[in-house]
Short mmCIF file of C-alpha atoms in Angstrom, two decimals:
data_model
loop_
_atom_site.label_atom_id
_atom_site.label_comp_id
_atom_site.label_asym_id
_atom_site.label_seq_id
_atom_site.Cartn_x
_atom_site.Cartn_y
_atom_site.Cartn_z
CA UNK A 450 10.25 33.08 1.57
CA UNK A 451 10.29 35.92 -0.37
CA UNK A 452 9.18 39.16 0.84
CA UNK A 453 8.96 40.14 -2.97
CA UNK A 454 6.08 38.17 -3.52
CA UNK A 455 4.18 39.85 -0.99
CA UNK A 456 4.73 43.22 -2.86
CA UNK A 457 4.28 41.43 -6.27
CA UNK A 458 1.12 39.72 -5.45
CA UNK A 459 -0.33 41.36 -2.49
CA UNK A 460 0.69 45.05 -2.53
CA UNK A 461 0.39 45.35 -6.08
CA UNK A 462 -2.62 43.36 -6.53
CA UNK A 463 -5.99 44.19 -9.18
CA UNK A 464 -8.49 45.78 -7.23
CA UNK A 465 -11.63 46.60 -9.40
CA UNK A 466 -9.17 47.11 -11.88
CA UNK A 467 -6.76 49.26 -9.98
CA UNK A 468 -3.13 49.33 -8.44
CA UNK A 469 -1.35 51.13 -6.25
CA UNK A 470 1.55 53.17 -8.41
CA UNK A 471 3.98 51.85 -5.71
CA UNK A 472 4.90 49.82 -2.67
CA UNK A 473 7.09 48.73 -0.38
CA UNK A 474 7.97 46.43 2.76
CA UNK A 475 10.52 47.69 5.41
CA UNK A 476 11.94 46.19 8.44
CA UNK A 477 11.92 48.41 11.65
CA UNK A 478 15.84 49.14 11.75
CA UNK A 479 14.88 50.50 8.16
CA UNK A 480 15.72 47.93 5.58
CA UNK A 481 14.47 47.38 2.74
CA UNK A 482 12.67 44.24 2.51
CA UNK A 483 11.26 44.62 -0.88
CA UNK A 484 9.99 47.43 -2.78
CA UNK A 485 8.31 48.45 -6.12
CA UNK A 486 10.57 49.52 -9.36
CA UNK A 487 8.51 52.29 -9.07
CA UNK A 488 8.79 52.86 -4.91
CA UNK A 489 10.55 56.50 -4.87
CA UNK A 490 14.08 56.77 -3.51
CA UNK A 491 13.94 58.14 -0.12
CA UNK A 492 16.07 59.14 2.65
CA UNK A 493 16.64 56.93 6.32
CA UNK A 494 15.46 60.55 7.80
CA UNK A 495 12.29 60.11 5.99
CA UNK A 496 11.83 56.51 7.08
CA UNK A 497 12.94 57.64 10.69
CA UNK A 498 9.83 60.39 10.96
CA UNK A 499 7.47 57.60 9.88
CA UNK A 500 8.73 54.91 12.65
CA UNK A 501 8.84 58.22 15.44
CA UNK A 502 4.64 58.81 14.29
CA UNK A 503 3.90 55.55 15.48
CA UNK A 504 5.82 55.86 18.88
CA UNK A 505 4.40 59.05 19.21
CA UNK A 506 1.20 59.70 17.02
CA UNK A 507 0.90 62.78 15.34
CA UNK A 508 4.53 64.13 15.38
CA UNK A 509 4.25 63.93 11.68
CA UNK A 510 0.72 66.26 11.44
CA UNK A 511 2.64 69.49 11.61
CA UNK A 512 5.24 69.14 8.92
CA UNK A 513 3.37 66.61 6.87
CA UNK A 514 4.98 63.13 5.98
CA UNK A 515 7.80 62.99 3.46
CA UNK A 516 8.89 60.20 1.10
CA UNK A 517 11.37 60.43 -1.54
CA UNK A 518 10.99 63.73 -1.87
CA UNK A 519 6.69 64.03 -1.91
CA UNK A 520 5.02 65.84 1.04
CA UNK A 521 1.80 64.21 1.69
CA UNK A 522 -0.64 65.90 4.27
CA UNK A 523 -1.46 63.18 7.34
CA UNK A 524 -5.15 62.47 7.78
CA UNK A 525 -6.48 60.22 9.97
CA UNK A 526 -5.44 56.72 10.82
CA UNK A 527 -5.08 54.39 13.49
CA UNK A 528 -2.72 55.74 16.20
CA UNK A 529 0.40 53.56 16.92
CA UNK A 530 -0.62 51.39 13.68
CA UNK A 531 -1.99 53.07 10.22
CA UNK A 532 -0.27 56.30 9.26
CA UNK A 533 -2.53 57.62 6.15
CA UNK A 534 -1.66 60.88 4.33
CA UNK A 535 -3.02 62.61 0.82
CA UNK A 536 -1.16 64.54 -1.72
CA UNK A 537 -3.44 65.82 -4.63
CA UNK A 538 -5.04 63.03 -6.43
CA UNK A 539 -3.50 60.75 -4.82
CA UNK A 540 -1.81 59.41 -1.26
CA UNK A 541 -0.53 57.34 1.32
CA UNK A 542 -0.96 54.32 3.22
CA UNK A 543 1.50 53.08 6.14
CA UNK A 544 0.57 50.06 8.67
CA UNK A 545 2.74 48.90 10.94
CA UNK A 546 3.45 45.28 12.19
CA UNK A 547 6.01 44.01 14.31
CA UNK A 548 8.80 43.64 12.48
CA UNK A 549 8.14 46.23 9.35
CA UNK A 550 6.17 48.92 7.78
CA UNK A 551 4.43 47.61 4.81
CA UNK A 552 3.96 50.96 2.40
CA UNK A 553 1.68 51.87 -0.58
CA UNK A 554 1.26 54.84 -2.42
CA UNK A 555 -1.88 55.33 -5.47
CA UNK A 556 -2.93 57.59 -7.62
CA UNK A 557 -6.28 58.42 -9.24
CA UNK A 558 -8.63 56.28 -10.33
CA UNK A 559 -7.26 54.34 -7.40
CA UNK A 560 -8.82 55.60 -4.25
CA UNK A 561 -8.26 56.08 -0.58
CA UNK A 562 -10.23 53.01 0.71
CA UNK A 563 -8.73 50.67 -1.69
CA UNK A 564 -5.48 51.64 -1.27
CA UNK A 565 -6.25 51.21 3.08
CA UNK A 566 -7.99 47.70 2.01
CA UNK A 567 -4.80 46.42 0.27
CA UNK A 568 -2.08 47.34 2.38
CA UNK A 569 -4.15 46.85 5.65
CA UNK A 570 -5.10 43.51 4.81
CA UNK A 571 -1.36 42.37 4.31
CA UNK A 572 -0.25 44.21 7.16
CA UNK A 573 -3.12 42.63 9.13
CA UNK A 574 -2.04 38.96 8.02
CA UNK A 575 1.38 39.61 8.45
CA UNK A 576 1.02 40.58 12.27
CA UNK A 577 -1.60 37.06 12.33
CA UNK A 578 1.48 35.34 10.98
CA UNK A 579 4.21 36.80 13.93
CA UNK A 580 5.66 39.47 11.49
#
């Protein structure tokens, strides 16, 4: 199987004629699974404050949440499972399943509960599936 399919065709998918910009899958030691052309270079640190959130929800609310080099500010989520954050027109979405983070990032027109209904609908099959 691969895993870039599921950013291809899932992650990246036409919703009412949107897209997220970018995307990504990563394992929980931090691998890359698959990713996006357009999925921003980041560093392990970066990666390493998003796994800690979910261990212990809201360590990333008073810095923010940083990805290749964007701040996004964290708004609600799902403690322990969805991470979301916003930056401008735009934002975040992180879910978490056993074995990976699945990640998506939009921008304008794209918007916050599309972006939540793609990449927590994967993420949500994924964990159905023993990922």
């Amino acid at each position: 199987m691969s895993w870039q399919v599921y950013v291809d065709e899932h992650l990246l998918c036409d919703i009412e004629g949107n897209h997220l910009s970018a995307a990504a899958i990563i394992g929980l030691d931090g691998a890359v699974w698959a990713k996006s052309s357009t999925f921003p270079q980041f560093k392990p640190s970066e990666i390493d404050a998003i796994l800690n959130d979910f261990n212990e929800p809201g360590s990333l609310a008073p810095t923010g949440l940083h990805l290749g080099g964007s701040k996004y500010m964290v708004i609600q989520g799902e403690s322990g499972v969805v991470i979301r954050g916003k930056k401008g027109p735009g934002g975040i979405t992180i879910k978490k399943t056993g074995q990976a983070i699945l990640i998506g990032i939009y921008d304008e027109p794209m918007t916050p509960g599309q972006c939540n209904l793609v990449v927590e609908r994967l993420g949500d099959y994924l964990i159905d599936q023993g990922y």
